[in-house]
XYZ file of C-alpha atoms in Angstrom:
679
model
C 58.360 82.338 107.978
C 60.417 85.153 107.505
C 60.517 85.054 103.489
C 56.615 84.679 103.658
C 56.558 87.642 105.776
C 59.543 89.570 103.682
C 56.777 89.191 100.483
C 53.692 90.343 102.717
C 55.087 93.348 103.764
C 56.746 94.298 100.378
C 53.427 93.803 98.493
C 52.142 95.875 101.340
C 54.477 98.840 100.948
C 54.213 98.776 97.398
C 50.262 98.158 97.051
C 50.053 94.956 95.120
C 48.771 91.918 95.291
C 50.678 88.765 97.332
C 52.781 87.446 94.267
C 56.067 86.068 93.499
C 58.859 88.496 93.052
C 59.016 89.562 89.423
C 62.454 88.412 89.170
C 64.175 85.133 91.135
C 68.281 85.871 91.813
C 70.426 84.230 94.913
C 71.462 87.965 96.141
C 68.159 90.053 97.395
C 69.893 92.786 98.853
C 68.357 92.259 102.053
C 71.028 92.678 104.491
C 70.596 92.704 108.312
C 68.982 96.519 108.235
C 66.609 95.916 105.522
C 65.220 92.888 106.900
C 64.666 94.461 109.915
C 63.302 97.442 108.626
C 60.948 94.898 107.141
C 59.796 93.221 110.055
C 59.735 96.255 111.892
C 57.739 97.994 109.167
C 59.377 100.958 108.614
C 60.638 102.925 105.487
C 63.981 103.413 106.166
C 67.472 101.260 107.291
C 67.917 104.061 109.543
C 64.483 103.928 111.379
C 64.809 100.574 112.871
C 65.238 100.371 116.280
C 69.208 99.767 117.189
C 69.831 102.681 114.723
C 67.253 104.871 116.209
C 69.071 104.500 119.646
C 72.275 105.920 117.793
C 70.293 108.762 116.479
C 68.518 109.657 120.096
C 72.243 109.626 121.570
C 73.080 112.452 118.815
C 69.847 114.142 119.503
C 70.538 114.540 123.262
C 74.270 115.794 122.685
C 72.733 118.382 119.886
C 69.559 119.242 121.327
C 67.948 118.633 117.788
C 65.328 116.455 116.770
C 65.911 113.934 113.972
C 63.402 114.308 111.346
C 62.984 118.771 111.878
C 65.186 119.347 109.498
C 65.910 117.887 106.226
C 69.722 118.873 106.077
C 70.700 118.125 109.548
C 69.092 114.573 108.913
C 71.716 113.833 106.320
C 74.198 114.224 109.035
C 72.465 112.384 111.503
C 73.073 109.466 109.095
C 76.092 109.655 108.113
C 77.344 109.556 112.775
C 74.927 106.975 113.297
C 76.189 104.902 110.238
C 80.175 105.804 110.957
C 80.054 105.479 114.678
C 78.887 101.659 114.213
C 81.444 101.173 111.203
C 84.470 102.550 113.093
C 83.412 100.886 115.968
C 83.879 97.418 114.251
C 86.971 98.503 112.599
C 88.512 99.447 115.684
C 87.350 96.230 117.246
C 88.895 94.320 114.513
C 92.370 95.597 115.416
C 92.306 98.612 112.938
C 93.725 101.618 113.955
C 93.955 105.229 112.226
C 96.979 105.655 109.574
C 97.699 106.858 106.775
C 97.176 103.705 104.760
C 95.521 100.518 104.106
C 92.192 100.111 106.353
C 93.569 102.442 108.831
C 93.278 105.116 106.239
C 89.443 104.248 105.315
C 89.102 104.523 109.141
C 90.867 107.562 109.541
C 88.400 109.242 106.561
C 84.994 107.889 108.227
C 86.246 109.401 111.353
C 86.830 112.656 109.733
C 83.892 113.010 107.744
C 81.613 112.093 111.083
C 83.409 115.153 112.961
C 82.741 117.333 109.911
C 79.147 116.405 110.204
C 79.001 116.642 113.553
C 80.440 120.458 112.722
C 77.052 120.891 110.916
C 74.787 120.191 113.466
C 76.597 122.367 116.343
C 79.108 119.783 117.634
C 82.208 121.418 118.714
C 83.702 119.156 120.628
C 84.514 115.403 120.396
C 81.450 113.270 120.314
C 81.609 110.361 118.139
C 82.926 108.495 121.048
C 79.774 108.850 122.673
C 77.734 107.294 120.334
C 80.592 104.772 119.517
C 79.371 103.402 123.429
C 75.733 103.179 122.587
C 76.927 101.218 119.722
C 78.648 98.641 122.113
C 75.449 98.690 124.105
C 73.031 98.425 121.602
C 75.111 95.730 119.481
C 77.374 94.318 122.372
C 75.281 91.068 123.028
C 75.454 89.559 118.935
C 79.169 91.326 118.848
C 80.797 90.443 122.242
C 84.297 91.920 120.973
C 82.554 95.579 121.280
C 82.023 94.998 124.901
C 85.348 93.701 125.236
C 87.031 96.501 123.316
C 84.536 99.355 124.411
C 86.979 101.602 126.498
C 89.849 101.340 124.011
C 87.096 101.778 121.234
C 86.381 104.841 122.702
C 89.700 106.301 123.262
C 90.934 105.696 119.794
C 87.977 107.610 118.340
C 88.264 110.337 121.059
C 92.018 110.666 120.544
C 91.455 110.741 116.626
C 88.639 113.617 117.296
C 90.891 115.123 119.043
C 93.625 115.602 116.651
C 91.370 116.369 113.979
C 89.534 118.745 115.545
C 92.585 121.124 116.118
C 93.214 121.586 111.950
C 89.521 121.196 110.801
C 88.308 124.697 111.703
C 91.610 125.979 109.855
C 90.568 123.994 107.216
C 87.176 125.220 106.821
C 87.988 128.298 106.964
C 90.190 128.142 103.938
C 87.844 126.078 102.086
C 85.001 128.531 102.707
C 87.256 131.389 101.448
C 87.994 129.212 98.715
C 84.067 128.761 97.879
C 83.371 132.591 98.747
C 85.911 133.489 95.990
C 84.385 131.045 93.265
C 81.031 132.007 93.628
C 81.741 135.681 93.412
C 83.872 134.728 90.027
C 80.601 132.266 88.790
C 83.198 129.398 88.735
C 82.432 125.733 89.729
C 85.996 124.295 90.096
C 88.008 124.297 93.269
C 91.900 124.570 92.197
C 93.739 121.341 92.607
C 96.286 123.738 94.657
C 93.592 124.486 96.953
C 92.513 121.081 97.867
C 95.809 119.213 98.094
C 96.791 122.024 100.468
C 93.802 120.886 102.615
C 94.873 117.672 102.287
C 98.511 118.063 102.819
C 98.270 120.811 105.769
C 94.793 120.491 106.961
C 94.377 116.408 106.505
C 91.586 116.734 104.503
C 90.980 114.121 102.410
C 89.795 114.808 98.712
C 86.494 112.913 99.360
C 85.909 115.027 102.587
C 86.563 118.375 100.180
C 84.703 116.962 97.892
C 81.579 116.158 100.275
C 81.618 119.554 101.434
C 81.753 121.435 97.768
C 78.781 118.773 96.512
C 76.601 121.044 98.870
C 77.063 124.039 96.958
C 77.376 122.364 93.897
C 81.404 122.584 93.152
C 83.489 120.421 91.786
C 87.452 119.569 92.773
C 90.237 120.087 89.924
C 91.475 116.592 90.419
C 94.075 116.516 87.918
C 96.097 119.084 89.233
C 95.251 117.575 92.744
C 96.495 114.296 90.796
C 99.529 115.658 89.698
C 100.492 117.403 93.006
C 100.140 113.985 95.089
C 101.983 112.312 92.479
C 105.061 115.064 92.948
C 104.573 114.584 96.801
C 104.908 110.386 96.341
C 107.964 110.925 93.921
C 109.681 113.319 96.675
C 109.038 110.999 99.326
C 110.213 107.951 97.537
C 113.239 109.690 96.545
C 113.670 110.657 100.504
C 113.292 107.297 101.414
C 115.865 106.019 98.914
C 118.324 108.532 100.203
C 118.049 107.390 103.841
C 118.409 103.761 102.834
C 121.576 104.306 101.052
C 122.973 107.100 102.496
C 124.674 104.820 105.659
C 126.361 102.405 102.495
C 126.774 105.446 100.069
C 126.381 102.624 97.499
C 125.050 103.383 94.516
C 126.724 102.099 91.656
C 125.207 98.232 92.106
C 124.440 97.957 88.372
C 127.675 95.972 87.360
C 126.990 93.320 90.157
C 124.410 90.805 88.214
C 124.794 87.877 90.746
C 122.972 88.373 94.245
C 124.605 87.407 97.242
C 124.000 84.654 98.896
C 123.127 84.389 102.400
C 124.311 81.258 104.494
C 124.643 82.565 108.130
C 121.359 81.176 109.812
C 123.619 77.730 110.064
C 127.065 79.170 110.073
C 129.172 82.147 111.560
C 132.103 81.576 109.375
C 132.525 80.655 104.891
C 134.903 81.235 102.443
C 133.946 82.826 99.304
C 134.897 85.438 96.619
C 134.893 89.077 96.782
C 133.102 90.057 93.835
C 133.088 94.092 94.034
C 134.798 96.818 95.839
C 133.034 100.277 96.707
C 134.358 103.441 97.709
C 131.899 105.811 98.310
C 129.831 104.546 95.469
C 132.584 104.247 92.855
C 133.921 100.829 91.603
C 137.485 99.918 92.924
C 139.703 97.014 92.166
C 141.908 97.226 95.213
C 141.600 98.642 98.765
C 144.485 99.220 100.433
C 145.564 99.667 104.519
C 143.293 102.299 106.231
C 140.351 102.598 103.896
C 136.931 101.924 104.472
C 135.094 100.579 101.460
C 131.870 98.065 100.675
C 132.723 94.753 100.223
C 130.501 92.148 97.738
C 131.064 88.922 98.444
C 129.084 85.894 96.452
C 128.347 83.869 99.549
C 128.364 85.400 103.371
C 127.593 84.338 106.743
C 126.798 87.865 107.563
C 123.383 89.304 108.412
C 122.811 92.600 106.490
C 120.086 94.937 108.661
C 116.789 94.044 107.411
C 113.658 93.623 109.678
C 114.798 96.031 112.279
C 117.591 93.699 112.928
C 120.888 95.776 112.624
C 123.710 93.932 110.347
C 126.696 91.770 111.717
C 129.861 92.688 112.804
C 133.234 90.652 112.587
C 136.382 89.774 110.009
C 136.839 89.383 106.600
C 140.771 87.669 105.486
C 142.520 87.161 102.470
C 144.379 83.922 101.603
C 147.475 86.194 101.615
C 146.859 86.830 105.314
C 144.851 90.794 104.706
C 142.638 91.697 107.363
C 139.475 93.720 107.324
C 137.302 94.691 110.479
C 133.416 94.378 109.336
C 131.857 97.121 111.258
C 128.338 97.133 109.809
C 126.200 94.918 107.243
C 123.612 96.186 104.709
C 121.005 95.522 101.925
C 121.538 98.103 99.357
C 119.306 95.980 97.384
C 117.189 93.221 98.410
C 119.193 90.896 96.267
C 122.942 92.169 97.421
C 124.729 92.132 100.859
C 127.465 94.781 101.442
C 129.875 94.425 104.290
C 130.943 97.991 105.369
C 134.809 96.955 105.904
C 138.044 98.659 107.162
C 141.180 97.358 105.972
C 143.236 96.898 109.220
C 146.498 95.217 107.308
C 147.256 94.597 104.108
C 145.088 95.023 100.872
C 141.862 93.294 99.415
C 141.082 92.949 95.813
C 138.265 91.952 93.691
C 138.333 88.582 93.231
C 140.183 87.401 96.398
C 139.048 84.197 97.867
C 138.647 85.221 101.654
C 137.177 83.888 104.614
C 134.348 85.804 106.801
C 133.889 85.114 110.227
C 130.961 86.983 112.168
C 131.616 88.314 115.774
C 129.517 85.256 117.278
C 129.081 87.326 120.628
C 127.108 90.378 118.601
C 125.477 87.947 117.242
C 124.449 85.846 119.966
C 123.305 89.001 121.821
C 121.197 90.276 118.816
C 119.614 87.017 118.417
C 118.472 87.375 122.007
C 116.813 90.259 121.573
C 115.187 89.644 118.326
C 113.591 85.924 119.642
C 112.534 88.485 122.899
C 110.759 90.970 120.335
C 108.434 88.030 119.390
C 108.103 87.122 122.634
C 107.243 90.559 123.398
C 104.812 91.326 120.810
C 102.966 88.079 121.760
C 102.385 89.439 125.266
C 101.471 92.922 123.967
C 98.302 91.720 122.044
C 97.644 89.026 124.808
C 97.514 91.757 127.821
C 96.361 95.116 125.180
C 94.677 93.819 122.638
C 94.802 91.897 119.235
C 94.921 95.622 117.550
C 98.456 95.843 118.488
C 100.881 95.640 115.407
C 103.891 96.501 115.266
C 105.018 99.556 113.880
C 108.595 99.562 113.702
C 111.789 98.029 115.750
C 115.343 98.106 116.307
C 116.955 94.549 117.370
C 120.779 95.481 118.514
C 123.177 93.496 120.710
C 122.872 96.012 123.704
C 118.676 96.580 123.700
C 115.422 95.818 121.689
C 113.110 98.637 120.602
C 109.111 98.129 119.994
C 106.942 100.284 118.347
C 103.458 98.991 118.152
C 100.026 100.660 117.440
C 98.030 101.419 120.683
C 96.281 104.400 121.981
C 97.770 105.915 125.496
C 100.267 105.270 128.067
C 100.680 101.988 129.574
C 100.535 102.327 133.541
C 103.188 100.780 135.698
C 101.237 97.887 137.082
C 100.348 96.764 133.361
C 103.988 97.289 132.375
C 105.040 94.670 135.288
C 102.334 92.379 134.344
C 103.745 92.393 130.524
C 107.477 92.112 131.992
C 106.046 89.238 134.057
C 104.563 87.256 131.669
C 107.400 87.513 129.025
C 109.587 86.238 131.617
C 107.372 83.397 132.264
C 107.573 82.363 128.855
C 111.039 82.491 128.630
C 111.645 80.268 131.761
C 109.786 77.907 129.738
C 112.833 77.077 127.506
C 110.165 76.541 124.940
C 111.582 75.413 121.677
C 112.152 77.664 118.558
C 111.478 76.190 115.185
C 111.771 77.593 111.898
C 110.362 76.502 108.474
C 110.170 77.779 105.413
C 106.849 77.346 103.092
C 104.509 78.876 101.275
C 102.696 82.053 102.413
C 99.213 80.505 102.707
C 100.633 77.567 103.945
C 102.052 79.976 107.136
C 98.889 81.612 107.530
C 96.858 78.158 107.633
C 99.527 77.258 110.231
C 98.569 80.215 112.365
C 101.546 82.917 111.508
C 101.071 86.460 112.445
C 100.604 88.356 109.257
C 99.015 91.930 108.738
C 96.738 93.501 106.368
C 98.413 95.671 103.984
C 102.204 93.995 104.628
C 103.841 92.750 101.534
C 105.175 89.446 101.759
C 107.043 86.856 99.162
C 105.301 83.800 98.118
C 107.751 81.717 100.571
C 108.408 82.857 103.888
C 109.763 82.040 106.788
C 107.972 81.546 109.994
C 109.366 81.315 113.239
C 107.506 79.711 116.088
C 107.840 80.000 119.809
C 106.393 77.417 122.043
C 102.431 77.545 121.673
C 102.417 81.545 122.016
C 104.153 83.066 118.940
C 104.420 82.398 115.647
C 105.407 85.161 112.976
C 106.672 85.524 109.738
C 110.178 86.725 110.262
C 113.317 86.693 108.278
C 116.094 87.246 111.272
C 118.427 85.267 113.235
C 116.741 83.703 116.715
C 118.177 81.332 119.456
C 117.213 77.274 119.625
C 115.293 77.805 123.081
C 113.254 80.752 124.892
C 115.196 79.729 127.852
C 118.594 80.857 125.830
C 117.419 84.448 126.405
C 117.649 84.039 130.356
C 116.291 87.630 131.620
C 114.058 90.014 130.057
C 113.522 93.571 131.679
C 110.990 96.307 130.332
C 112.283 99.474 132.295
C 109.608 101.866 130.324
C 107.389 103.086 127.903
C 106.529 105.854 125.928
C 104.612 107.739 123.110
C 106.246 108.470 119.782
C 103.578 109.698 117.481
C 99.795 109.298 117.802
C 98.016 106.216 118.393
C 102.467 104.391 118.418
C 103.454 103.479 121.550
C 107.638 102.682 122.344
C 109.031 99.892 124.538
C 112.931 99.640 125.208
C 114.258 96.433 127.010
C 117.105 94.847 127.708
C 118.006 90.685 127.837
C 120.160 88.722 129.165
C 123.807 90.312 130.526
C 122.112 94.003 129.348
C 119.113 92.990 131.655
C 121.612 92.237 134.430
C 123.956 95.551 133.893
C 120.589 97.688 134.402
C 119.597 95.593 137.070
C 122.991 96.377 138.901
C 123.220 99.800 137.528
C 119.978 100.054 139.423
C 121.182 98.244 142.673
C 124.126 100.789 142.701
C 122.390 103.634 142.687
C 119.909 102.660 145.482
C 123.335 101.620 147.590
C 124.580 105.125 146.558
C 121.445 106.891 147.945
C 121.487 104.825 150.962
C 124.987 106.381 151.550
C 123.670 109.544 151.399
C 121.048 109.517 153.637
C 123.394 107.996 156.026
C 121.603 104.490 155.450
C 121.760 100.902 153.821
C 119.896 100.253 150.332
C 117.760 98.436 152.110
C 116.074 101.378 154.409
C 117.049 104.221 151.324
C 113.534 104.232 150.467
C 112.381 105.003 154.060
C 115.085 107.074 154.993
C 114.203 109.400 151.414
C 110.462 109.837 152.315
C 111.360 111.004 156.151
C 113.632 113.443 154.257
C 111.067 114.441 152.000
C 108.206 114.770 155.264
C 110.723 116.867 157.216
C 111.278 118.714 154.008
C 107.878 120.180 153.656
C 107.760 120.497 157.451
C 110.818 123.280 157.132
C 109.038 124.470 154.099
C 106.175 125.598 156.206
C 108.313 127.030 158.962
C 110.292 128.963 155.946
C 106.804 130.287 154.311
C 105.286 131.205 158.085
C 108.626 132.949 158.861
C 108.407 135.365 155.330
C 104.996 135.508 155.662
C 105.754 137.596 159.329
C 108.625 139.118 157.497
C 106.509 140.532 155.229
C 104.182 141.775 158.001
C 107.574 143.454 159.383
C 108.419 145.463 156.778
C 104.983 146.723 155.882
C 105.326 149.447 158.646
C 108.585 150.504 157.284
C 107.053 150.579 153.765
C 103.916 152.661 154.643
C 106.417 155.448 156.025
C 107.783 155.869 152.903
C 104.575 156.832 150.983
C 103.924 160.083 150.023
C 100.778 162.587 148.671
C 100.523 162.959 144.761
C 97.097 165.019 143.930
C 95.738 163.870 147.147
C 96.310 160.327 146.162
C 99.166 157.803 148.531
C 101.656 156.751 146.341
C 104.347 153.884 147.411
C 107.495 153.895 145.268
C 110.070 151.376 146.846
C 112.261 148.507 146.354
C 111.970 145.130 148.718
C 114.847 142.888 148.413
C 114.894 139.086 148.911
C 111.537 138.598 147.499
C 109.933 136.315 144.513
C 107.379 137.331 142.507
C 104.347 135.580 144.764
C 105.907 137.443 147.784
C 106.386 140.822 146.340
C 102.891 140.632 145.034
C 101.236 139.460 148.368
C 102.935 142.334 150.272
C 101.816 144.868 147.257
C 98.265 143.692 148.347
C 98.712 143.892 151.627
C 99.805 147.743 151.200
C 97.076 148.799 148.789
C 94.474 146.978 151.232
C 95.573 149.324 154.573
C 96.523 152.579 151.949
C 93.126 152.374 150.543
C 92.967 154.994 147.977
C 96.617 154.640 146.472
C 99.040 153.580 144.417
C 101.918 150.853 144.849
C 104.973 150.046 142.918
C 107.279 147.995 144.372
C 110.826 146.140 142.963
C 112.784 143.463 144.325
C 115.772 141.366 143.375
C 115.657 137.729 143.588
C 118.354 135.584 142.260
C 119.903 137.820 140.189
C 116.398 138.542 138.637
C 114.080 141.338 138.745
C 110.575 141.240 140.105
C 108.064 144.246 139.671
C 104.492 144.789 140.674
C 101.998 147.702 140.441
C 98.822 147.983 142.073
C 96.024 150.864 141.449
C 92.909 151.073 144.054
C 89.534 151.156 141.937
C 88.586 155.199 142.081
C 92.265 155.858 140.386
C 92.448 153.661 137.721
C 91.415 156.154 134.955
C 93.748 158.215 136.200
C 96.637 155.701 136.708
C 96.991 152.281 134.438
C 98.887 150.204 136.228
C 99.494 147.669 133.073
C 101.023 150.766 131.243
C 103.276 151.924 133.932
C 104.749 148.151 134.451
C 104.867 147.911 130.958
C 107.596 150.810 130.634
C 109.285 149.800 133.814
C 109.787 146.128 132.491
C 111.654 147.331 129.447
C 113.979 149.945 131.580
C 114.996 146.321 133.232
C 115.659 144.131 130.836
C 112.178 141.899 130.485
C 108.840 142.470 129.871
C 105.223 142.516 131.096
C 102.055 144.129 131.504
C 98.546 143.572 133.238
C 95.397 145.423 134.129
C 94.460 148.870 135.080
C 94.474 147.919 138.869
C 97.032 145.287 138.551
C 100.082 144.299 136.893
C 103.531 142.231 137.156
C 106.841 141.865 135.121
C 109.985 140.265 135.591
C 113.675 141.421 134.509
C 117.279 140.523 133.846
C 119.342 143.845 134.820
C 119.106 144.274 138.894
C 121.639 147.409 138.464
C 118.942 149.514 136.494
C 115.980 149.000 139.379
C 116.816 152.855 140.970
C 116.398 154.566 136.908
C 113.090 152.187 136.760
C 111.697 153.689 140.014
C 112.418 157.373 139.510
C 110.983 157.025 135.977
C 108.099 155.270 137.904
C 107.757 158.276 139.907
C 107.888 160.551 136.901
C 105.019 158.752 135.463
C 103.098 159.108 138.385
C 103.576 162.846 138.638
C 103.256 163.180 134.869
C 99.529 161.841 135.103
C 98.476 165.086 137.174
């Protein structure tokens, strides 16, 4: 029945007699919008009911009517289409970034923001249209309603970030466009397009989109050249960062890979393949030297996947001893031990025994398994959009960066900590299997679009709540972690949050330190740890009461000083002039007393100076009737320079500060000269 109706509507719009379509194919191109357009008897996808609801939101925001201006209609349609697209992307867990799907999302958001500017929307707006997307399509796609608040927050944050540079970038582009037109040229230099991208975040297609309306193009060859140069610099910088801790650059002579056997063993015997000192190959290292040692096999885990490298010892068959202070991967195939020769010497070809520090490894394993549990809980508590953006797994703590917009409040943080500890108390088994990548995905392993994995992967599963691809070392049961403590979280970049946590002994140490501090606070307030909070609250309440009393006394002191100050007033050309020093007042108090004096003087000029905490405060007020003759801002500006400060203000009021109290007398003398010179 649906297709019969489609044929009828098709022939009706095309003024054709009812007949079969001239060509028959599996794919007719009749997507949701086109079928809806046929059923609703409209000629455009943008005129169907759910798209018109989005347009109505933009109409309300702009005060403009869709259909009144063909140029504006394009912007309306771009906003409708992009608001819907970004809503679904974010609901699916995609976050704005500079790569993969995240970059597509960022480009859509920025293009919509630019079209909003074209129809007068200067402030963030797309998140409001996205709210309509959730309202209109939420029944069919419940994830839109479930993620509505987060979708709006992600969009608004990205709009605000881009809005800060959009106007400046548009000014640059407009200037370049005007120059091209004046020179009767049609191609924007690639250098300008690259600057727009590199400085203002304009993707090339956004620049091309803006220029196309002016009949202009971009020199893509130069743009591509500059982009490649930037990528080369970035690659070189990354290589430098990776190799810097090792200073191991001459690995070409080592042809066989290092075989890691440390999943099941903390000790092993092997042969020294190479010794490097600051990247230079050596045959021998002697006592006191710090070198990089490569062996055929090793139980030492090289730093990767956020997990730090192992520490331990290497001992030759002669009894020479080396302390391994770090383990790295100078290349994916090689494992290098950064070692200090403590006794004797070591030579290429030596048979050695390698022993990993079990405590260092053990504590690192606790934190690595806890990181997997934390990741799982974050996705459950905050949403499936949570994705690892970086991590550190060390023996003393774990650090986890993840994609999420906005801070996590204390209540939610406590819930996350409690859930991680519940999973730890389950004492769930940790199973590790190696399998093909596709088999791992079918088994439910967590992997992310855009990340690179080999054909064979290692799958770490913890109970029924966490399954991830991972090459690190882990405990056998979650209960071994013992305790998990999550003290705080913070933001490290736009859309990226960071949490730091502690497990096992480190978590206990943290709790013990809190208890000790609480006891110290209790002792300071003459109480115990149990009643420290109540006593501190009472002290703070008492402090507020005393502050009010002090303010009241200060106010009275100011009033008491006013008669004495008024006695110092002078008459200059018929105007009341008061210039004086009043010590012990801060800037606010000095301003208050100057206002009160001006009110009592009526027509006049008041210039006061005060010292407080070795600083100078200056204030000048001029009654409205005298501002054409005396300018408070100009007077204060000159006086501030004399006392080693700066400031200024309006013709009727100005204030400033300084750092040289000993020059107040000279400044006030100059103030009197300025007043008299004005006559």
